[in-house]
């Protein structure tokens, strides 16, 4: 349901959540909350969805999260799987082929398409999206959060999540700082057609004149990213023309690739900043409102998207009541270090790509031509860029080594011999308890836990019982043959829910 302001009046306090911002983070969070049955209202200042393209891909971990909810195919039908990511000089790529994932590639598709599909999903599940609704301030007391809109109305909710991007009003209202600085120089982006390059794989060139990257789309067009040293100080307000794109490509590569039919372009200067806290009481931050960095590595949208999957089920548990006190705080504890690592990763690549002094260019040459091709470096970077390397500190330092790790893809053989893909068991957004023996009667567990007892493990190293969170990370694992440790683990994570 998409509403425009005025169709619905000043509204109800309650068990609902207000999300400010219908970008990819806000829409993904709205879908997760709606799936969990939590009433949620997305307030978006724009009157309509935008064709603004910005981000261009979903990495493997984001695709896995979509697969957990059974909607990866919708995105696969629109995007183009590309097996490598260009990081700089010609041929310097990170290959995703060896990833232990059902998605050993990045899926290239414009941000506008990602938003369209996420909005469809959120609405299908019953989230309310209100457009032309500009939030001007957020306040809170012990019982509720209060959101003020530009027309003077005040809306109430149990929690408010600021998914309102880099210049977040929610963050400012909550008094959460956003330390950091702009990155040097501006980047020109353009969506065009280039007939002289194959539109099946990534392409990059980093020369003494600058950086040129190409990300192909399914319709045969591509996103061109240009960091032309001679134009790095052009003000971001100056439009990017087809002539400029052509000239910059010639300057950087020495070849005239004759780009044509420019249909979207933008010039922007990125910033590297991170909020020191993602939560202040009933106010939380996610996506660009919590962290922003250079576009190197195409991490921004993916990181916000995964914030939403981490936060959704925790917030739903908090709203339902009975959740352990620490659970909502674990959102900051888990996602802040991931955000910091993304800032480091994209910062390092950005500095290498924009290096102009001789020593730093030599370093770049060594990094991309000597270190990058080494198989262990390829594996490490593919895991880092794709997001599959992300793991969370185990809740119990003495816990099983699987705890905090991502559930890898695989199949489970049930007692009747049927093989089920593991990820299919998470479509309803619940916890899944995998039990090799019927260690615990399902009746004794909360409704949010789906018990799957199986004959043959997906992985030989699995212990007797593995409890996996709705976002696909192992909450607890153990060799319990008695029900008590299992019940204890479930109670620890779900409280009295
Ligand atoms: C030019 C450019 C290129 C980029 N390229 C890439 C890339 O290649 N790969 C990648 O992963 N990332 C890229 N990014 C980053 C990516 O676009 C962002 O990380 C992503 O959009 C963040 O999503 P979000 O939902 O957190 O915030 P946003 O997409 O910024 O969405 C915030 C939403 O909140 C709304 N809003 C703001 N204030 C208010 C208010 N007061 N009241 C109501 N609504 C409000 C806005 O209208 C907007 O719809 C790029 C960014 C830019 C600018």
Coordinates of C-alpha atoms and ligand atoms in Angstrom, one line a residue:
X1 CA 0.0 0.0 0.0
X2 CA 1.5 3.4 -1.0
X3 CA -0.2 6.4 0.6
X4 CA 0.3 10.0 -0.1
X5 CA 0.2 12.4 2.9
X6 CA -3.2 13.6 3.7
X7 CA -4.9 10.2 3.2
X8 CA -4.1 9.2 6.7
X9 CA -4.2 11.5 9.6
X10 CA -2.2 11.9 12.8
X11 CA -1.9 8.4 14.1
X12 CA -1.7 6.0 16.9
X13 CA 1.1 5.2 19.3
X14 CA 1.5 1.5 19.4
X15 CA 3.6 -1.5 18.8
X16 CA 4.5 -0.2 15.4
X17 CA 7.8 0.9 13.9
X18 CA 8.3 4.0 11.8
X19 CA 11.1 3.9 9.2
X20 CA 12.2 7.2 7.8
X21 CA 13.4 6.8 4.2
X22 CA 12.3 4.5 1.4
X23 CA 15.8 3.8 0.0
X24 CA 17.0 0.3 -0.3
X25 CA 17.7 0.0 3.5
X26 CA 14.3 1.3 4.6
X27 CA 12.5 -0.8 2.1
X28 CA 14.4 -4.0 3.1
X29 CA 13.7 -3.3 6.7
X30 CA 10.0 -2.7 6.1
X31 CA 9.7 -6.0 4.4
X32 CA 11.5 -7.8 7.3
X33 CA 9.3 -6.2 9.9
X34 CA 6.1 -6.9 7.9
X35 CA 7.2 -10.5 7.5
X36 CA 7.4 -10.7 11.3
X37 CA 3.9 -9.3 11.6
X38 CA 5.1 -5.9 13.0
X39 CA 3.0 -2.9 11.8
X40 CA 5.4 -0.6 10.1
X41 CA 5.1 2.7 8.3
X42 CA 7.8 4.1 6.0
X43 CA 7.8 7.9 5.7
X44 CA 9.5 9.1 2.5
X45 CA 9.9 12.7 1.5
X46 CA 10.0 12.0 -2.3
X47 CA 6.5 12.0 -3.9
X48 CA 7.4 9.0 -6.1
X49 CA 10.1 6.4 -6.6
X50 CA 13.1 7.8 -8.4
X51 CA 14.9 6.6 -11.5
X52 CA 18.1 7.7 -9.8
X53 CA 20.5 4.8 -10.3
X54 CA 23.5 5.3 -8.0
X55 CA 24.5 1.7 -6.8
X56 CA 24.9 -0.9 -9.4
X57 CA 25.1 -4.4 -7.8
X58 CA 24.1 -6.9 -5.2
X59 CA 27.0 -8.9 -3.8
X60 CA 26.7 -12.6 -3.0
X61 CA 25.8 -12.2 0.7
X62 CA 22.9 -9.9 -0.2
X63 CA 21.8 -12.4 -2.8
X64 CA 21.9 -15.1 -0.1
X65 CA 19.7 -13.0 2.2
X66 CA 17.2 -12.7 -0.6
X67 CA 17.4 -16.5 -1.1
X68 CA 16.7 -17.0 2.6
X69 CA 13.4 -15.2 2.0
X70 CA 12.7 -17.0 -1.3
X71 CA 12.9 -13.9 -3.5
X72 CA 16.4 -14.1 -5.1
X73 CA 14.8 -15.1 -8.5
X74 CA 13.0 -11.8 -8.8
X75 CA 16.4 -10.0 -8.8
X76 CA 18.1 -12.6 -11.0
X77 CA 15.4 -12.1 -13.6
X78 CA 16.4 -8.4 -13.8
X79 CA 20.1 -8.4 -13.2
X80 CA 23.2 -9.6 -15.0
X81 CA 25.5 -12.0 -13.1
X82 CA 29.1 -10.8 -13.5
X83 CA 31.9 -13.1 -12.3
X84 CA 34.5 -10.5 -11.4
X85 CA 34.9 -7.1 -9.9
X86 CA 37.3 -4.6 -11.5
X87 CA 39.5 -2.8 -9.0
X88 CA 41.8 -0.8 -11.2
X89 CA 44.3 -1.5 -14.0
X90 CA 43.3 -3.6 -17.0
X91 CA 42.9 -7.2 -15.9
X92 CA 43.1 -6.4 -12.2
X93 CA 39.9 -8.1 -11.0
X94 CA 38.6 -9.9 -8.0
X95 CA 37.1 -13.2 -9.2
X96 CA 34.1 -14.6 -7.4
X97 CA 34.2 -18.1 -9.0
X98 CA 35.6 -19.8 -6.0
X99 CA 33.1 -18.4 -3.5
X100 CA 31.4 -21.0 -1.4
X101 CA 28.0 -19.6 -2.3
X102 CA 25.2 -20.3 -4.7
X103 CA 25.9 -16.8 -6.1
X104 CA 29.5 -16.9 -7.1
X105 CA 29.2 -13.5 -8.8
X106 CA 28.0 -10.0 -8.3
X107 CA 24.5 -9.3 -9.8
X108 CA 24.7 -6.0 -11.7
X109 CA 21.4 -4.1 -11.8
X110 CA 20.6 -0.4 -11.2
X111 CA 19.7 0.8 -7.7
X112 CA 16.3 2.0 -9.1
X113 CA 15.4 -1.6 -10.0
X114 CA 16.6 -2.9 -6.6
X115 CA 14.3 -0.3 -5.0
X116 CA 11.4 -1.2 -7.2
X117 CA 11.6 -4.9 -6.3
X118 CA 12.1 -4.2 -2.6
X119 CA 9.1 -1.9 -2.5
X120 CA 7.0 -4.5 -4.2
X121 CA 8.0 -7.0 -1.6
X122 CA 7.4 -4.7 1.3
X123 CA 3.9 -3.8 0.1
X124 CA 3.0 -7.4 -0.7
X125 CA 3.8 -8.2 3.0
X126 CA 1.6 -5.3 4.2
X127 CA 4.1 -2.5 5.0
X128 CA 2.7 1.0 4.6
X129 CA 4.8 3.4 2.5
X130 CA 3.8 7.1 2.8
X131 CA 5.3 9.4 0.2
X132 CA 5.6 13.2 0.3
X133 CA 6.2 12.8 4.0
X134 CA 9.2 14.8 5.1
X135 CA 10.4 14.2 8.7
X136 CA 11.7 17.3 10.4
X137 CA 12.5 15.9 13.8
X138 CA 12.4 12.9 16.1
X139 CA 12.0 12.8 19.9
X140 CA 11.5 10.1 22.5
X141 CA 10.4 9.4 26.0
X142 CA 10.4 6.2 28.1
X143 CA 7.3 4.8 26.3
X144 CA 7.5 5.9 22.7
X145 CA 9.2 7.7 19.9
X146 CA 7.7 10.8 18.3
X147 CA 8.2 11.8 14.7
X148 CA 7.4 15.3 13.5
X149 CA 6.6 15.9 9.9
X150 CA 7.0 19.1 7.8
X151 CA 3.2 19.6 7.9
X152 CA 3.3 19.8 11.7
X153 CA 1.7 16.4 12.4
X154 CA 3.3 14.2 15.0
X155 CA 3.3 10.4 14.6
X156 CA 4.1 7.9 17.4
X157 CA 5.8 4.6 17.4
X158 CA 7.5 2.1 19.6
X159 CA 10.8 2.6 17.7
X160 CA 12.0 4.8 14.8
X161 CA 14.7 3.8 12.4
X162 CA 16.5 6.4 10.5
X163 CA 17.1 5.0 7.0
X164 CA 17.3 8.5 5.7
X165 CA 20.7 8.5 4.1
X166 CA 23.9 10.5 4.5
X167 CA 22.3 13.8 5.7
X168 CA 20.0 11.9 8.2
X169 CA 17.5 14.1 10.0
X170 CA 16.9 11.2 12.4
X171 CA 20.6 11.0 13.3
X172 CA 20.8 14.7 13.9
X173 CA 17.7 14.8 16.0
X174 CA 19.0 12.0 18.1
X175 CA 22.2 13.9 18.7
X176 CA 24.3 11.1 17.2
X177 CA 27.5 12.6 15.6
X178 CA 28.8 11.5 12.2
X179 CA 32.6 12.0 12.3
X180 CA 34.7 11.8 9.2
X181 CA 35.5 13.8 6.1
X182 CA 34.8 14.1 2.4
X183 CA 37.1 12.1 0.1
X184 CA 39.3 14.0 -2.3
X185 CA 38.0 14.7 -5.8
X186 CA 34.8 14.0 -7.5
X187 CA 33.7 10.9 -9.5
X188 CA 31.7 11.1 -12.7
X189 CA 29.2 8.3 -13.3
X190 CA 27.3 7.7 -16.6
X191 CA 25.0 5.0 -17.9
X192 CA 25.7 4.5 -21.6
X193 CA 26.2 2.0 -24.4
X194 CA 29.7 1.1 -25.5
X195 CA 29.8 -1.2 -28.5
X196 CA 33.5 -1.8 -28.5
X197 CA 33.6 -3.6 -25.1
X198 CA 32.1 -7.0 -24.3
X199 CA 29.1 -6.4 -22.0
X200 CA 29.5 -9.7 -20.2
X201 CA 32.2 -9.0 -17.7
X202 CA 33.7 -6.2 -15.7
X203 CA 36.4 -4.0 -17.2
X204 CA 38.8 -1.5 -15.6
X205 CA 41.7 0.7 -16.5
X206 CA 43.8 2.7 -14.0
X207 CA 46.5 4.8 -15.8
X208 CA 48.5 7.9 -15.0
X209 CA 45.5 9.9 -16.2
X210 CA 42.9 8.3 -13.9
X211 CA 40.5 5.5 -13.4
X212 CA 37.9 4.0 -15.8
X213 CA 35.6 1.2 -14.7
X214 CA 32.8 -0.5 -16.6
X215 CA 29.9 -2.5 -15.0
X216 CA 27.6 -4.1 -17.7
X217 CA 23.8 -4.3 -17.3
X218 CA 21.5 -6.9 -18.7
X219 CA 20.1 -4.6 -21.4
X220 CA 23.5 -4.2 -23.0
X221 CA 24.2 -0.8 -21.5
X222 CA 26.7 -0.2 -18.7
X223 CA 27.7 2.0 -15.8
X224 CA 30.9 3.9 -16.5
X225 CA 32.8 5.2 -13.5
X226 CA 35.4 7.9 -14.2
X227 CA 37.9 9.4 -11.9
X228 CA 39.7 11.6 -14.3
X229 CA 42.6 13.3 -12.5
X230 CA 42.3 16.4 -14.7
X231 CA 38.6 16.8 -13.8
X232 CA 38.7 15.7 -10.2
X233 CA 38.1 19.2 -8.9
X234 CA 35.1 20.0 -11.1
X235 CA 32.2 21.0 -8.8
X236 CA 29.6 18.3 -8.3
X237 CA 26.9 20.6 -9.5
X238 CA 28.3 20.5 -13.1
X239 CA 26.4 18.0 -15.2
X240 CA 28.2 15.1 -16.8
X241 CA 27.8 15.1 -20.6
X242 CA 28.3 12.4 -23.1
X243 CA 31.1 14.5 -24.6
X244 CA 32.9 14.6 -21.3
X245 CA 32.5 10.9 -20.8
X246 CA 34.0 10.2 -24.2
X247 CA 36.9 12.7 -23.7
X248 CA 37.7 11.3 -20.2
X249 CA 37.8 7.7 -21.5
X250 CA 40.2 8.8 -24.3
X251 CA 42.4 10.6 -21.8
X252 CA 42.5 7.7 -19.4
X253 CA 42.7 4.7 -21.8
X254 CA 44.2 6.3 -24.9
X255 CA 41.3 4.8 -26.9
X256 CA 38.1 6.3 -28.3
X257 CA 35.4 3.8 -27.1
X258 CA 32.7 6.0 -28.5
X259 CA 30.1 5.8 -25.7
X260 CA 26.6 6.5 -26.9
X261 CA 23.0 7.1 -25.7
X262 CA 23.8 8.4 -22.2
X263 CA 20.6 7.9 -20.2
X264 CA 21.7 8.8 -16.7
X265 CA 24.7 10.5 -15.2
X266 CA 25.9 12.0 -11.9
X267 CA 28.9 13.6 -10.4
X268 CA 29.5 13.2 -6.8
X269 CA 32.1 13.5 -4.1
X270 CA 31.9 10.7 -1.5
X271 CA 32.5 11.0 2.2
X272 CA 33.9 8.6 4.7
X273 CA 32.0 8.8 8.0
X274 CA 30.5 6.5 10.6
X275 CA 28.1 7.1 13.5
X276 CA 29.8 5.9 16.8
X277 CA 26.5 4.5 17.9
X278 CA 23.7 3.0 15.8
X279 CA 21.2 3.2 18.7
X280 CA 20.0 5.9 21.1
X281 CA 17.1 4.4 23.1
X282 CA 14.1 4.1 20.8
X283 CA 15.9 5.6 17.8
X284 CA 18.1 3.4 15.5
X285 CA 20.1 4.1 12.4
X286 CA 20.8 1.9 9.4
X287 CA 22.3 2.2 6.0
X288 CA 24.0 5.5 4.8
X289 CA 22.5 7.2 7.9
X290 CA 24.9 5.1 9.9
X291 CA 27.9 4.8 7.6
X292 CA 29.1 6.2 4.3
X293 CA 32.3 5.8 2.3
X294 CA 33.8 5.9 -1.2
X295 CA 32.0 3.9 -3.9
X296 CA 35.1 1.7 -4.4
X297 CA 34.0 -1.9 -4.0
X298 CA 30.3 -1.1 -4.4
X299 CA 29.7 -1.8 -0.7
X300 CA 27.2 1.0 0.3
X301 CA 23.9 -0.4 -0.7
X302 CA 24.9 -3.9 0.3
X303 CA 26.0 -2.9 3.7
X304 CA 22.7 -1.0 4.4
X305 CA 20.7 -4.0 3.1
X306 CA 22.5 -6.3 5.5
X307 CA 22.0 -3.9 8.4
X308 CA 18.3 -4.3 7.6
X309 CA 18.4 -8.1 7.8
X310 CA 20.3 -7.9 11.1
X311 CA 18.0 -5.4 12.6
X312 CA 14.5 -6.6 11.4
X313 CA 14.1 -9.7 13.5
X314 CA 15.6 -8.1 16.6
X315 CA 13.4 -5.1 16.4
X316 CA 10.4 -7.4 15.8
X317 CA 11.3 -9.3 18.9
X318 CA 11.6 -6.1 20.9
X319 CA 8.2 -4.8 19.7
X320 CA 6.5 -8.1 20.5
X321 CA 7.9 -8.0 24.0
X322 CA 9.7 -10.7 26.0
X323 CA 13.0 -10.4 24.0
X324 CA 16.2 -10.4 26.1
X325 CA 17.4 -6.8 26.8
X326 CA 20.7 -7.3 25.1
X327 CA 19.2 -8.4 21.8
X328 CA 18.5 -5.0 20.3
X329 CA 21.8 -3.7 21.5
X330 CA 23.5 -6.5 19.6
X331 CA 22.5 -4.7 16.4
X332 CA 25.1 -2.0 17.0
X333 CA 27.6 -4.5 18.5
X334 CA 27.4 -6.6 15.4
X335 CA 27.0 -4.1 12.6
X336 CA 29.2 -1.3 13.7
X337 CA 32.4 -3.4 13.2
X338 CA 31.2 -4.5 9.8
X339 CA 30.6 -0.8 8.9
X340 CA 34.1 0.1 10.1
X341 CA 35.7 -2.7 8.0
X342 CA 33.8 -1.6 4.9
X343 CA 35.2 1.9 5.5
X344 CA 38.7 0.5 5.7
X345 CA 38.3 -1.7 2.6
X346 CA 36.8 0.9 0.4
X347 CA 39.1 3.6 1.7
X348 CA 42.2 1.5 0.9
X349 CA 40.9 0.8 -2.6
X350 CA 40.0 4.4 -3.2
X351 CA 43.4 5.7 -2.1
X352 CA 45.2 3.2 -4.4
X353 CA 42.9 4.2 -7.3
X354 CA 43.4 7.9 -6.9
X355 CA 47.2 7.7 -6.0
X356 CA 49.1 10.3 -8.0
X357 CA 52.6 10.4 -6.4
X358 CA 55.2 8.1 -7.8
X359 CA 55.7 6.0 -4.6
X360 CA 52.0 5.5 -4.3
X361 CA 51.7 4.5 -7.9
X362 CA 54.4 2.0 -7.5
X363 CA 52.5 0.6 -4.5
X364 CA 49.4 0.4 -6.6
X365 CA 51.3 -1.4 -9.3
X366 CA 52.6 -3.9 -6.8
X367 CA 49.3 -4.3 -5.1
X368 CA 47.4 -5.0 -8.3
X369 CA 50.0 -6.8 -10.4
X370 CA 51.9 -8.8 -7.8
X371 CA 49.6 -9.3 -4.7
X372 CA 46.1 -9.4 -6.3
X373 CA 46.6 -12.4 -8.6
X374 CA 47.8 -14.6 -5.8
X375 CA 45.1 -17.2 -5.0
X376 CA 45.0 -16.6 -1.3
X377 CA 44.6 -12.9 -1.9
X378 CA 41.9 -13.5 -4.4
X379 CA 40.0 -15.7 -2.0
X380 CA 40.3 -13.3 0.8
X381 CA 39.2 -10.3 -1.2
X382 CA 36.4 -12.2 -2.9
X383 CA 35.0 -13.2 0.5
X384 CA 35.4 -9.6 1.8
X385 CA 33.9 -7.8 -1.1
X386 CA 31.0 -10.3 -1.5
X387 CA 30.2 -10.1 2.2
X388 CA 30.4 -13.9 2.8
X389 CA 33.3 -13.3 5.2
X390 CA 31.2 -11.4 7.6
X391 CA 30.8 -13.2 10.9
X392 CA 29.7 -12.0 14.3
X393 CA 31.4 -12.5 17.7
X394 CA 30.0 -15.5 19.4
X395 CA 27.7 -14.7 22.3
X396 CA 29.6 -17.1 24.5
X397 CA 33.4 -17.1 24.2
X398 CA 33.3 -20.8 25.2
X399 CA 30.7 -21.5 22.6
X400 CA 30.9 -23.9 19.6
X401 CA 33.2 -22.6 16.7
X402 CA 30.2 -22.4 14.4
X403 CA 28.5 -19.7 16.5
X404 CA 28.4 -16.3 14.8
X405 CA 29.3 -17.8 11.5
X406 CA 27.1 -17.6 8.4
X407 CA 25.1 -20.7 7.5
X408 CA 26.7 -21.7 4.2
X409 CA 24.4 -23.0 1.4
X410 CA 23.8 -26.7 1.2
X411 CA 21.1 -29.3 1.3
X412 CA 19.7 -31.4 4.1
X413 CA 18.5 -35.0 3.7
X414 CA 15.4 -35.7 5.7
X415 CA 14.4 -39.1 7.1
X416 CA 12.1 -39.8 4.1
X417 CA 15.2 -39.2 1.8
X418 CA 14.1 -35.8 0.4
X419 CA 16.8 -33.2 0.0
X420 CA 15.9 -29.7 1.0
X421 CA 18.0 -26.6 0.3
X422 CA 18.9 -25.1 3.7
X423 CA 18.0 -21.6 2.7
X424 CA 14.5 -22.6 1.8
X425 CA 13.7 -23.2 5.5
X426 CA 14.0 -19.5 6.4
X427 CA 11.3 -18.0 4.2
X428 CA 9.0 -17.2 7.1
X429 CA 11.8 -15.2 8.9
X430 CA 12.0 -17.6 11.9
X431 CA 14.8 -19.2 13.7
X432 CA 15.6 -22.8 12.5
X433 CA 16.7 -25.5 14.9
X434 CA 18.5 -28.2 12.9
X435 CA 18.5 -31.4 15.0
X436 CA 20.1 -34.6 14.0
X437 CA 18.1 -36.5 16.6
X438 CA 14.8 -35.3 17.9
X439 CA 16.5 -33.7 20.9
X440 CA 13.6 -31.6 21.9
X441 CA 9.9 -31.7 21.4
X442 CA 8.9 -28.9 19.0
X443 CA 5.8 -28.2 21.2
X444 CA 8.0 -27.0 24.0
X445 CA 9.6 -24.2 21.9
X446 CA 8.3 -20.7 20.9
X447 CA 6.5 -20.4 17.6
X448 CA 9.4 -18.4 16.2
X449 CA 11.5 -21.6 16.1
X450 CA 11.1 -24.0 13.3
X451 CA 12.5 -27.5 14.2
X452 CA 14.0 -29.5 11.4
X453 CA 15.2 -32.9 12.2
X454 CA 17.2 -34.6 9.6
X455 CA 19.0 -37.8 8.7
X456 CA 22.1 -36.4 7.0
X457 CA 23.8 -33.2 7.7
X458 CA 24.6 -30.6 5.1
X459 CA 28.1 -30.4 6.5
X460 CA 30.0 -33.3 8.1
X461 CA 31.2 -31.0 10.9
X462 CA 27.8 -30.2 12.2
X463 CA 27.1 -31.0 15.8
X464 CA 23.8 -32.7 16.9
X465 CA 21.9 -29.4 17.2
X466 CA 22.4 -26.1 15.4
X467 CA 20.2 -23.1 16.0
X468 CA 20.3 -20.5 13.2
X469 CA 19.0 -17.0 13.4
X470 CA 16.5 -15.5 10.9
X471 CA 19.3 -13.7 9.1
X472 CA 21.2 -16.9 8.5
X473 CA 24.0 -16.8 11.2
X474 CA 24.5 -19.5 13.7
X475 CA 23.1 -18.5 17.1
X476 CA 24.1 -21.6 19.0
X477 CA 25.5 -25.1 18.2
X478 CA 26.1 -28.1 20.4
X479 CA 26.2 -31.8 20.8
X480 CA 23.4 -31.9 23.2
X481 CA 21.6 -35.2 23.6
X482 CA 19.4 -33.8 26.3
X483 CA 16.7 -31.2 25.6
X484 CA 17.9 -28.8 28.4
X485 CA 20.9 -27.1 26.6
X486 CA 18.8 -26.6 23.5
X487 CA 15.9 -25.1 25.5
X488 CA 18.4 -22.9 27.3
X489 CA 19.9 -21.7 24.0
X490 CA 16.4 -21.0 22.6
X491 CA 15.4 -19.1 25.7
X492 CA 18.7 -17.1 25.7
X493 CA 18.0 -15.9 22.1
X494 CA 14.2 -15.6 22.2
X495 CA 13.5 -14.8 25.9
X496 CA 9.8 -15.4 26.6
X497 CA 8.7 -14.6 23.0
Ligands
LIG1 C1 26.5 8.7 -7.0 C2 26.5 7.5 -6.1 C3 27.0 6.3 -6.6 C4 27.0 5.2 -5.7 N1 27.4 4.0 -6.2 C5 27.3 2.9 -5.4 C6 27.7 1.6 -5.9 O1 28.1 1.5 -7.0 N2 27.5 0.5 -5.1 C7 26.9 0.7 -3.8 O2 26.7 -0.4 -3.1 N3 26.6 1.9 -3.4 C8 26.8 3.0 -4.1 N4 26.4 4.2 -3.7 C9 25.8 4.2 -2.3 C10 24.4 3.8 -2.3 O3 23.6 4.5 -3.3 C11 23.9 4.0 -0.9 O4 24.8 3.3 0.0 C12 22.5 3.5 -0.7 O5 21.6 4.2 -1.5 C13 22.1 3.6 0.7 O6 20.8 3.3 0.9 P1 19.9 3.9 2.1 O7 18.6 3.4 1.9 O8 20.7 3.7 3.3 O9 19.9 5.5 1.8 P2 19.4 6.3 0.6 O10 19.4 5.5 -0.7 O11 20.1 7.6 0.6 O12 17.8 6.5 0.9 C14 17.4 7.5 1.9 C15 16.0 7.8 1.7 O13 15.5 8.7 2.7 C16 14.8 9.7 2.2 N5 14.8 10.8 3.2 C17 15.9 11.5 3.5 N6 15.6 12.5 4.4 C18 14.3 12.3 4.7 C19 13.4 13.0 5.6 N7 13.9 13.9 6.4 N8 12.2 12.6 5.6 C20 11.7 11.5 4.8 N9 12.5 10.9 4.0 C21 13.8 11.3 3.9 C22 15.4 10.0 0.9 O14 14.5 10.7 0.0 C23 15.8 8.6 0.4 O15 14.7 8.0 -0.4 C24 26.4 5.3 -4.4 C25 26.0 6.5 -4.0 C26 26.0 7.6 -4.8 C27 25.5 9.0 -4.3

